[in-house]
Coordinates of C-alpha atoms and ligand atoms in Angstrom, one line a residue:
X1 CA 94.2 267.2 164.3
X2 CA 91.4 266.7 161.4
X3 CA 89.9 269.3 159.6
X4 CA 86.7 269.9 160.4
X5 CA 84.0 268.5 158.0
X6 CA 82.8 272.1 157.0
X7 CA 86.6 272.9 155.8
X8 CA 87.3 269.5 154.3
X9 CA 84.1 269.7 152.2
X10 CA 85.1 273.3 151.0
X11 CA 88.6 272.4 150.2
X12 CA 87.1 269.7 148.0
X13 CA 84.4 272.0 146.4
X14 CA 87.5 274.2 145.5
X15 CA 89.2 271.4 143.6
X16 CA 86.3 270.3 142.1
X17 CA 85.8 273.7 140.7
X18 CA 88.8 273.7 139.2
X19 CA 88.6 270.5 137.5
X20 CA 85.2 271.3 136.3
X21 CA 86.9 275.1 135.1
X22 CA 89.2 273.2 133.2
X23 CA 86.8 270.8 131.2
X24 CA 85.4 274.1 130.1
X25 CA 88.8 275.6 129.0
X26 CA 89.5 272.4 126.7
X27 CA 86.0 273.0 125.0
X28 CA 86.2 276.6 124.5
X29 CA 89.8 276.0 123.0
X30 CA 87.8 273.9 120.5
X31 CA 84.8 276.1 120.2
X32 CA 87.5 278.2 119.0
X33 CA 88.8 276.3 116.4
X34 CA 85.4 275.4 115.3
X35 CA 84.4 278.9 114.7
X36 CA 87.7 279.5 112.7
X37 CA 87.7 276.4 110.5
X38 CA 84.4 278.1 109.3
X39 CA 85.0 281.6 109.2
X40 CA 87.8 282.0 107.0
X41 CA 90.4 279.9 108.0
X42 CA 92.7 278.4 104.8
X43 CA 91.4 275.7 103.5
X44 CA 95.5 273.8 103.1
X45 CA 95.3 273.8 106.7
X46 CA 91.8 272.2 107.8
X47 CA 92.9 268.7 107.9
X48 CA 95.9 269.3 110.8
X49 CA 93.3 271.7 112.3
X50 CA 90.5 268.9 112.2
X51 CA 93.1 266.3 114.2
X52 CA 93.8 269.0 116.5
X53 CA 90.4 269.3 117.6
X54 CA 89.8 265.8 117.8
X55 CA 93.0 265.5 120.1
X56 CA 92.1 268.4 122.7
X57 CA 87.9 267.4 122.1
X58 CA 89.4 263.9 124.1
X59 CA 91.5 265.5 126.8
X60 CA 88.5 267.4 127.9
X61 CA 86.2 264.7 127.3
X62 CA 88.9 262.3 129.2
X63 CA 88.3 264.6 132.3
X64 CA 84.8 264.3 132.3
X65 CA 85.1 260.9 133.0
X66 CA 87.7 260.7 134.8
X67 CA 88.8 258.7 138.3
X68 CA 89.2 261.8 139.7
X69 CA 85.8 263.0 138.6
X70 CA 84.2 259.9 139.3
X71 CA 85.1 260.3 142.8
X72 CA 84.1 264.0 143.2
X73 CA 80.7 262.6 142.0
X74 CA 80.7 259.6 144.6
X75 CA 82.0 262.3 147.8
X76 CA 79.6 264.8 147.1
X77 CA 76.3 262.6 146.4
X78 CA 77.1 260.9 149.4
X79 CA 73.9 262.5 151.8
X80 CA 75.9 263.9 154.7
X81 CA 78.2 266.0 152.0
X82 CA 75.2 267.0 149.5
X83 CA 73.6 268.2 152.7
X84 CA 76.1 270.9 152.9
X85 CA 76.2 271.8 149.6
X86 CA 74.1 275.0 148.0
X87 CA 71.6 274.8 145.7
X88 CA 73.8 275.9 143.0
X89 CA 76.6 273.1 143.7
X90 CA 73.9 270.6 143.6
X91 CA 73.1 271.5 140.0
X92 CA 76.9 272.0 139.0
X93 CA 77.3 267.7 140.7
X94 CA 74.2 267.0 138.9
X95 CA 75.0 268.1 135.8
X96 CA 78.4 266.8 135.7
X97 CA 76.8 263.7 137.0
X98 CA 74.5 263.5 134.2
X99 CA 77.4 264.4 131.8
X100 CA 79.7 261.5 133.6
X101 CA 77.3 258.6 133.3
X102 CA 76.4 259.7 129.1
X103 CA 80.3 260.1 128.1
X104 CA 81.5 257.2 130.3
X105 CA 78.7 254.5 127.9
X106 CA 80.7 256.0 124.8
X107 CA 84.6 254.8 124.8
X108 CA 87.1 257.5 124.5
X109 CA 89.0 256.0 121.1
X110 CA 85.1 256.1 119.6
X111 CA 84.7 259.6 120.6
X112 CA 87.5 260.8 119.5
X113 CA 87.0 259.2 115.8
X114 CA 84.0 260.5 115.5
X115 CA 85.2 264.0 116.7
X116 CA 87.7 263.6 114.0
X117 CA 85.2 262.7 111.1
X118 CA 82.9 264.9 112.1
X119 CA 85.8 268.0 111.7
X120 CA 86.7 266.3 108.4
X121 CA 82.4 266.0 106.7
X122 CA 82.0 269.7 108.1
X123 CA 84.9 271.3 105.6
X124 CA 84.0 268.2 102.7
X125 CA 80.1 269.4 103.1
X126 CA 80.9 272.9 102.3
X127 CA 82.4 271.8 99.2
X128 CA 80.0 268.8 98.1
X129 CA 77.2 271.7 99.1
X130 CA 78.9 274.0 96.5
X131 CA 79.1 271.8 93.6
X132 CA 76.2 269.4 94.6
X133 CA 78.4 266.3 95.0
X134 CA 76.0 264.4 96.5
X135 CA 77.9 261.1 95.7
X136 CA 81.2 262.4 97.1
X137 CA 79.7 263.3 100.6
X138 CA 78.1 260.0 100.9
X139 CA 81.0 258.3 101.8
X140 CA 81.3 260.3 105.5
X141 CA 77.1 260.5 105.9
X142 CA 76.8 256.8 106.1
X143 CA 80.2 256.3 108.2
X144 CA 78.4 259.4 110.8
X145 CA 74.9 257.4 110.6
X146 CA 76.5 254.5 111.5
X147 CA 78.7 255.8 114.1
X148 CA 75.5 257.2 115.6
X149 CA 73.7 254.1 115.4
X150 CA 76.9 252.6 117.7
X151 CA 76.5 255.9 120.2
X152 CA 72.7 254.6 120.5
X153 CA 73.5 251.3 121.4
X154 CA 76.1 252.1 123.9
X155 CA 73.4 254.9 125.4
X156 CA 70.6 252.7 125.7
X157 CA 67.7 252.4 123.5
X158 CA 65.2 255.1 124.9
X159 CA 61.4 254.0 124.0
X160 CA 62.7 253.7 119.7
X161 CA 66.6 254.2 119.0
X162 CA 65.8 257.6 117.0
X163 CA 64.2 259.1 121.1
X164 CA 67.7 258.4 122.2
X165 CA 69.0 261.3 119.8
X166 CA 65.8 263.6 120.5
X167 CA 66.7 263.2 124.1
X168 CA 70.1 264.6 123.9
X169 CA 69.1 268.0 122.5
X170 CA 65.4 268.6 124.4
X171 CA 65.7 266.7 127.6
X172 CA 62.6 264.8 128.4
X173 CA 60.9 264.9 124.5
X174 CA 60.3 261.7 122.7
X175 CA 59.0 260.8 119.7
X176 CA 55.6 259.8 120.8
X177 CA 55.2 263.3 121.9
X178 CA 56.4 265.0 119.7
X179 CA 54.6 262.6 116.9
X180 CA 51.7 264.2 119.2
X181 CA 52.6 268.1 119.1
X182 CA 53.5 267.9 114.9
X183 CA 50.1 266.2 114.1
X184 CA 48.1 269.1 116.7
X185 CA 50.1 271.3 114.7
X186 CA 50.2 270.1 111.1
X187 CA 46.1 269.9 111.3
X188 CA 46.1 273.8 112.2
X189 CA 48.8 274.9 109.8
X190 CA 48.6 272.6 106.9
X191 CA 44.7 274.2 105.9
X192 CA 45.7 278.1 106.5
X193 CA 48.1 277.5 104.2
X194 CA 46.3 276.2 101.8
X195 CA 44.1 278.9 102.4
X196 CA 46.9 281.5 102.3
X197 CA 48.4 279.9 98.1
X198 CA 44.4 280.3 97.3
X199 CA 44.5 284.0 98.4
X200 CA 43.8 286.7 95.9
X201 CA 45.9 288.8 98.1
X202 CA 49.8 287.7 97.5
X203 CA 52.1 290.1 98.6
X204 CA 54.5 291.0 95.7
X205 CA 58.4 290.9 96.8
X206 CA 60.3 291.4 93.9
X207 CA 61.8 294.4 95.3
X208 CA 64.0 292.8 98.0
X209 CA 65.6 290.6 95.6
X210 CA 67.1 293.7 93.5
X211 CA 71.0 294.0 94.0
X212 CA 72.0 295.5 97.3
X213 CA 75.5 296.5 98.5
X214 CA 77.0 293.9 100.7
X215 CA 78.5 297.1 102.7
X216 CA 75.2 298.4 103.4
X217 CA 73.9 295.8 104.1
X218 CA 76.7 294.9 106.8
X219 CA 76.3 297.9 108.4
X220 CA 72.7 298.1 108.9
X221 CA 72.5 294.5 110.6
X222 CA 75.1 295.3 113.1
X223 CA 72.6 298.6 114.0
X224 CA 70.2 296.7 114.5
X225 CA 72.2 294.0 116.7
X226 CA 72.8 297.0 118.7
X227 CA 69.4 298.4 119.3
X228 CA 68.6 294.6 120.4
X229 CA 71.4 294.8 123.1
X230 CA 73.5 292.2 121.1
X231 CA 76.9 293.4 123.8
X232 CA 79.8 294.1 120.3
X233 CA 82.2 294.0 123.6
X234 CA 81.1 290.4 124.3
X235 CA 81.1 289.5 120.7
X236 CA 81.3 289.6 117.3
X237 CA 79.8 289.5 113.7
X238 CA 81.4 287.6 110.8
X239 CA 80.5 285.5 107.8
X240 CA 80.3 281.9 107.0
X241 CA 78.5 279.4 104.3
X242 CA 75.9 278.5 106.9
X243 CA 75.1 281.3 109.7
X244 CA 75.7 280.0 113.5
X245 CA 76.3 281.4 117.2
X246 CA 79.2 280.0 119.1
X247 CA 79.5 280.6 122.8
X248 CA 83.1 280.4 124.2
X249 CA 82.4 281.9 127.3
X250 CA 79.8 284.5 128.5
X251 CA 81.9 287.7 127.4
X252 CA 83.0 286.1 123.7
X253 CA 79.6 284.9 122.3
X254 CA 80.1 285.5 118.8
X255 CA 77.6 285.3 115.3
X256 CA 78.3 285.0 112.0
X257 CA 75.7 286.1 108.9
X258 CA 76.1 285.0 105.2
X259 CA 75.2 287.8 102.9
X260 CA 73.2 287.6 99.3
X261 CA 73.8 290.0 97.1
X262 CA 70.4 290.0 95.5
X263 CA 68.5 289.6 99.0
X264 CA 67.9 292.9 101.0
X265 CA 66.6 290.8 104.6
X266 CA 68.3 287.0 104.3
X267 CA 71.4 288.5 106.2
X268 CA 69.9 290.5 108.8
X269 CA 67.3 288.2 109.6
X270 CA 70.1 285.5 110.4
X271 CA 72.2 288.7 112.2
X272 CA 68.6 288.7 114.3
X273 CA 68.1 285.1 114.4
X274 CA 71.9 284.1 116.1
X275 CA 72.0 287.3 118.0
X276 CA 68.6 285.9 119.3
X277 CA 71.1 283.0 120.5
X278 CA 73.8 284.9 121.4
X279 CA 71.8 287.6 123.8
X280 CA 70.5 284.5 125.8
X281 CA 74.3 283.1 126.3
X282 CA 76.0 286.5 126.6
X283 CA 73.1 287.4 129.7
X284 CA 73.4 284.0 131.5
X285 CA 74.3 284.7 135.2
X286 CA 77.8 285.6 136.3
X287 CA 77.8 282.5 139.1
X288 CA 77.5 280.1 136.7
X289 CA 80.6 280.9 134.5
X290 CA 82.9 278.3 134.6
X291 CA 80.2 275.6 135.3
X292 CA 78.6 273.4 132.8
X293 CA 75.4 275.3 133.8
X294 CA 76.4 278.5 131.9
X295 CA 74.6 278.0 128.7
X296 CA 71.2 277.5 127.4
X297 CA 68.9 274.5 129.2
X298 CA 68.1 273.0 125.5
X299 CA 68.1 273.4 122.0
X300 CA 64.5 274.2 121.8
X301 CA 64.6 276.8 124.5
X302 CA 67.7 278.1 122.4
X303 CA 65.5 278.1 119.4
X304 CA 63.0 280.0 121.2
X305 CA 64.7 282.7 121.6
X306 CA 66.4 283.0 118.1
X307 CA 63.0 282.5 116.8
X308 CA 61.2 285.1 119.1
X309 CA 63.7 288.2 117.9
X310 CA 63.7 286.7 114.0
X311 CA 60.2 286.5 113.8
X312 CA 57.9 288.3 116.3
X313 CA 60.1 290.6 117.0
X314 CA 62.0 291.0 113.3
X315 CA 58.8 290.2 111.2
X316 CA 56.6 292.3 113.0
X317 CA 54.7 295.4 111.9
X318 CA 55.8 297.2 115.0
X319 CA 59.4 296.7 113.8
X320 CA 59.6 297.8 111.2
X321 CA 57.3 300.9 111.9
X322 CA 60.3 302.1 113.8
X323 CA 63.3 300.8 111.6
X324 CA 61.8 300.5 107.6
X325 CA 63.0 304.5 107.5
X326 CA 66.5 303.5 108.3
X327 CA 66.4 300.2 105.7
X328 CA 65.6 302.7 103.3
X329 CA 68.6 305.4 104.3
X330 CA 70.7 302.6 103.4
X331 CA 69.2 301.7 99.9
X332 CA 68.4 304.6 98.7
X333 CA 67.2 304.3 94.9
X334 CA 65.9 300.4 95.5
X335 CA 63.8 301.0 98.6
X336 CA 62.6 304.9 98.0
X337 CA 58.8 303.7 96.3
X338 CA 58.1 300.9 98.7
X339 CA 55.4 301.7 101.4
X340 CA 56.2 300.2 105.1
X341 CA 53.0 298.2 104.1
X342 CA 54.3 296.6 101.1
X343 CA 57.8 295.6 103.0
X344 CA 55.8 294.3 105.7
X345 CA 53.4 291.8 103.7
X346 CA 56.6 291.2 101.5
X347 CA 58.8 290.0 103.7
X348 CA 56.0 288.0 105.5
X349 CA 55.3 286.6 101.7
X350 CA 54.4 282.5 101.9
X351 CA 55.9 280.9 99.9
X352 CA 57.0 277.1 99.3
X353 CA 60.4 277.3 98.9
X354 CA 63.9 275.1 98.6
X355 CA 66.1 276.3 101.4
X356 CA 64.8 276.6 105.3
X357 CA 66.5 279.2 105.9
X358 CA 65.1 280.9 103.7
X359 CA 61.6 279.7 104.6
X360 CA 59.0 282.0 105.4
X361 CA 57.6 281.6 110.0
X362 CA 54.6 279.4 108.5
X363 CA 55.5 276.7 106.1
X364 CA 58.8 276.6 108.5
X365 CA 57.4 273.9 110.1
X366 CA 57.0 271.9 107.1
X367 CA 60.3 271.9 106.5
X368 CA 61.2 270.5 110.2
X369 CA 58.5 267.7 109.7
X370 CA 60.4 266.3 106.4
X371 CA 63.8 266.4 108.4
X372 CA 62.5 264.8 111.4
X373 CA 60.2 262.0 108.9
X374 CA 63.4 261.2 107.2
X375 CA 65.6 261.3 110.4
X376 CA 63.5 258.8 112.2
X377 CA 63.3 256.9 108.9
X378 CA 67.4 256.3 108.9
X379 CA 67.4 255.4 112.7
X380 CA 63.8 253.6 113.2
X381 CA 63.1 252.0 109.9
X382 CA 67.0 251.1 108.3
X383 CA 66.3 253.8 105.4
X384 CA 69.7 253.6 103.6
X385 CA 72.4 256.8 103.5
X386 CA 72.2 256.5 99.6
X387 CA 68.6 256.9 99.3
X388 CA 68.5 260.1 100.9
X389 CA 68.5 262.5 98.4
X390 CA 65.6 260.5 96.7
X391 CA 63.7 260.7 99.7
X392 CA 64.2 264.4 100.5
X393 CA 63.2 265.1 97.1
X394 CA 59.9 263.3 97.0
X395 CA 59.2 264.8 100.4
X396 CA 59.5 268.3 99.1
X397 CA 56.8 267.2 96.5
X398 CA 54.4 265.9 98.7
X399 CA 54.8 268.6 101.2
X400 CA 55.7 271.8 99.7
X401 CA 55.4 270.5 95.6
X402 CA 58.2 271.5 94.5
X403 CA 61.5 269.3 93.8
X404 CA 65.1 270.5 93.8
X405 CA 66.6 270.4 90.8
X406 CA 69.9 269.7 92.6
X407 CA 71.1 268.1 95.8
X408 CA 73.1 271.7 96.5
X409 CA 69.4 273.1 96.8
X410 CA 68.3 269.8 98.3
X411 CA 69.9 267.1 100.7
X412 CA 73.0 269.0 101.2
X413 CA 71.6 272.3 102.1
X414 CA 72.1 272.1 106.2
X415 CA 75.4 271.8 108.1
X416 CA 73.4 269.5 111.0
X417 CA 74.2 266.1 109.5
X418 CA 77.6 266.3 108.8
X419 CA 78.0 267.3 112.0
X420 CA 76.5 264.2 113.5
X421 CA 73.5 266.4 115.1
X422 CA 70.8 264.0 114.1
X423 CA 67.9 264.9 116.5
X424 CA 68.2 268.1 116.3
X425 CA 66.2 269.6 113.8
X426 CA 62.5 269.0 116.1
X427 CA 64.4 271.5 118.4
X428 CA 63.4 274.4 115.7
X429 CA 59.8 273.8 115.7
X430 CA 59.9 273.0 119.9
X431 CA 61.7 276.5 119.1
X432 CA 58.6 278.6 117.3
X433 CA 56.0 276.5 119.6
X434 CA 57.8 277.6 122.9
X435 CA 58.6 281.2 121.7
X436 CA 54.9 282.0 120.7
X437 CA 54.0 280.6 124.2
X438 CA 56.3 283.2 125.8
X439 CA 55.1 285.8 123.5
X440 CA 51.5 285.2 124.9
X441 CA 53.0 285.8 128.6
X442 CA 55.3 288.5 127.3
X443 CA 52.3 290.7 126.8
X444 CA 50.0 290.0 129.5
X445 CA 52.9 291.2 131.5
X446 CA 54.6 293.9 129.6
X447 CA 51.1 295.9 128.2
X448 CA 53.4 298.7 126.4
X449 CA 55.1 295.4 124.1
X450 CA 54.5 296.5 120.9
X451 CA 54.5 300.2 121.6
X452 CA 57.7 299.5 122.5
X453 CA 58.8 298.0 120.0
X454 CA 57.2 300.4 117.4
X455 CA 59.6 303.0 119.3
X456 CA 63.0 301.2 118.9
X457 CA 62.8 300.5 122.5
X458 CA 63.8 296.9 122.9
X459 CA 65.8 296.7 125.8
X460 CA 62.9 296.5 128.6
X461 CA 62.1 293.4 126.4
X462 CA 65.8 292.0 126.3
X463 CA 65.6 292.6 129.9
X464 CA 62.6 290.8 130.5
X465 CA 64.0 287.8 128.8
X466 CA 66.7 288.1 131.1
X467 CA 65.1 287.9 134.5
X468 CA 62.6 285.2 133.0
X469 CA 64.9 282.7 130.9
X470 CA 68.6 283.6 130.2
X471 CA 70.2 284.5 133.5
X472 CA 69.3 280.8 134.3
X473 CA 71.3 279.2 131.8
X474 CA 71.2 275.5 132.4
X475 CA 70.0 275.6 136.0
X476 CA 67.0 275.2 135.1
X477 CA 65.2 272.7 132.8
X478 CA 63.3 273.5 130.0
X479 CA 60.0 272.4 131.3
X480 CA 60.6 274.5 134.3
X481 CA 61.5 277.4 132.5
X482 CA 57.8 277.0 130.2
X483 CA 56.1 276.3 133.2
X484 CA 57.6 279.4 135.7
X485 CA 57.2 281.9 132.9
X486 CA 54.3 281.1 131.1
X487 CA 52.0 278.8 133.7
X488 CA 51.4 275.6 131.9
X489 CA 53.1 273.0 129.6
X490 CA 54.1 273.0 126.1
X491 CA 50.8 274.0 124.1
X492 CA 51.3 273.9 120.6
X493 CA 48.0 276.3 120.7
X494 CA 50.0 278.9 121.0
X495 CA 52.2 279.0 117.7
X496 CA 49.0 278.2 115.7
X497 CA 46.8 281.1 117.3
X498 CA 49.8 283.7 116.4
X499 CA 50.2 282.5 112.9
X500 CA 46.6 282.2 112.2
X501 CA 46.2 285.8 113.5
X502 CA 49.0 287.3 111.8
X503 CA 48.9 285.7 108.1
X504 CA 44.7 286.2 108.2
X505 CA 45.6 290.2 108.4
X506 CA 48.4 289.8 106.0
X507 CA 46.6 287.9 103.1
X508 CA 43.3 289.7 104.2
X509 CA 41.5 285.9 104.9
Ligands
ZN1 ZN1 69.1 278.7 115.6

């Protein structure tokens, strides 16, 4: 005698499960790796390390595309199955579906060669970054550019070949809109800050760049990773050349900071910035572990939420109200004379700087808008690897006027490209644009917000967050997630009506 349908259908699901559980155990084996390749692991043994993950990157990757998968896919799309299946099931098929068709375009020997170079210009950067060795880390660059190039033409060309790489990070963006959202956004922006360098009114900041104990300054950016409900039993905090979150799995989300000694806040606003990452992956719902579901919908939605605690939350006058007392427990001669006023207007202090990181909520966006010119420039117009730092350089003098007087400071500043994550960088400014549109909702719905705040009481808002955006993970899409929460569409509005009313006050316009 047969099963019965019902049974035979959840005896499948069960296997399916476990096929998709074990795709996710191959990539947090390598998230792993990842982490420890740039959090201290010896340098002697990066390249065996680097082949490694390029070996296990392919057996998961060789699973997600898979026979076996291939038929899970074909069984449970077929109408009478999907018809059984739950709403969460459907998402898990689709997603894997989605996952299936992308990896199967891209052979698996091509994959894994680029997972291998990739491993290998991520420990090389570190050390061209270091000692500006522009010419050495050229090499790879063009080799990862061109590799790209290859992934586009096996994924299709979507509208130009550079859409094909925005795609892959905000679902549904393309370069005519967001050629649409910069320009909206660059005509508000670019004139208040040329307002904001006439101003008679600079904030002076000289005092957070005196020298501050790297001790001290460890210990009061895990406080305050605390008080924002950043779980220390889910995670952890260590350091690295370039600050990042990596999720392995919803209970081991961990951060890492990179300390200055002669920089009282660049720290602990990247401690708030990936804990702003991590809190949205460590509070994803519990039914989607295991799933390809249980992590953020997008980059740019990920962004938001780094951005909202960095920023509005972590550069806000509220804030600080509540936690400038404990900054200055910590530094005790450096900080004693400072008024909360002064270290509020200092550390919101525009400036056109080198380094993004670095960069001040406002001319941020400037510094997105050269990446994303020069990115679709190398995949829409042929400009050539070599040229690069030429370009960046005279981008920075257009834009911001000033030039690096190295490519350490320059070209080789971010991680992103040596990683292969061209595409990406529009997901910081999607990032800033989507948080101030939540912000808006945030308090229409939660009146007490910056009282709140001004009280060190930041859970409600963590929770709020939550029910609204991370216990969805990937279930839902990031237009969905804009839409539910905050009513309407993407409106770049939004980000220029907060910065306009915050820098006015500051600079007193
Ligand atoms: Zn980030």
């Amino acid at each position: 005698m047969s099963l019965k349908m019902e049974d035979q259908v959840k005896i499948e699901l069960e296997k399916f499960r476990e096929l998709v559980g074990k795709i996710r155990g191959y990539y947090e084996a390598v998230g792993l790796m990842h982490w420890d390749l740039r959090t201290g692991a010896p340098r002697k043994g990066a390249e065996f390390r680097s082949e490694t993950i390029g070996m296990l990157s392919t057996e998961g990757f060789k699973l997600q595309i898979s026979d076996e998968m291939a038929n899970y896919l074909e069984y449970f799309t077929k109408t009478e199955i999907a018809e059984q299946l739950d709403d969460l099931d459907l998402k898990i098929v689709k997603e894997c579906k989605k996952e299936y068709e992308l990896n199967k375009l891209i052979p698996a020997e091509k994959f894994q060669e680029f997972s291998v170079l990739t491993a290998h210009a991520q420990t090389l950067w570190e050390k061209a970054k270091e000692t500006s060795d522009f010419t050495g880390f050229e090499p790879y660059l063009t080799k990862i550019v061109a590799m790209k190039q290859e992934f586009i033409d096996y994924l299709g060309v979507k509208g130009t070949r550079y859409d094909t790489l925005v795609d892959m990070y905000e679902p549904d963006m393309t370069v005519e809109k967001l050629d649409e959202i910069f320009s909206k956004l660059r005509s508000r922006l670019v004139p208040l800050v040329e307002t904001i360098r006439a101003s008679a009114n600079q904030p002076d900041n000289r005092f957070l760049h005196q020298i501050f104990e790297i001790d001290q300054q460890e210990k009061f950016g895990l406080f305050i990773l605390e008080q924002m409900g950043y779980d220390f039993e889910a995670g952890r905090q260590d350091e690295s050349v370039h600050p990042f979150a990596t999720s392995l799995n919803i209970g081991d989300v961990r951060i890492t900071t990179h300390y200055l000694q002669d920089d009282v806040t660049s720290a602990l606003f990247s401690s708030l910035h990936e804990g702003g990452h991590a809190l949205y992956e460590q509070n994803v719902d519990v039914n989607l572990v295991g799933t390809p579901l249980a992590e953020g919908t997008s980059m740019g939605i990920h962004e938001s939420q780094s951005r909202l605690w960095e920023n509005m939350i972590g550069r806000s006058r509220p804030f600080w109200e509540r936690y400038f007392g404990d900054l200055q427990q910590h530094f005790g001669p450096q900080l004693k004379d400072v008024s909360l006023e002064e270290f509020y207007r200092a550390i919101n202090r525009v400036e056109n700087s080198l380094i993004r990181i670095e960069a001040d909520e406002l001319t941020y966006n400037l510094h997105i808008i050269i990446r994303y010119e020069i990115e679709k420039m190398l995949f829409n117009e042929g400009l050539s690897v070599k040229d690069l730092p030429e370009v960046w350089n005279a981008k920075y003098n257009e834009y911001l006027g000033i030039t690096p007087p190295n490519d350490g400071l320059g070209v080789l500043q971010d991680v992103h490209w040596s990683g292969g994550d061209f595409g990406y960088f529009a997901s910081y400014s999607l990032g800033n644009m989507y948080a101030a549109q939540f912000l808006h909702t945030i308090r229409k719905e939660l009146p007490q917000y910056d009282e709140w705040i001004a009280e060190g009481n930041l859970l409600p808002i963590k929770e709020w967050l939550t029910d609204k955006i991370y216990k969805y993970g990937k279930s839902l899409t990031p237009s969905e997630i804009i839409v539910n929460v905050t009513g309407e569409e993407l409106n770049p509005d939004y980000l220029a009506d907060y910065l306009e009313e915050k820098y006015k006050e500051i600079y007193k316009l």
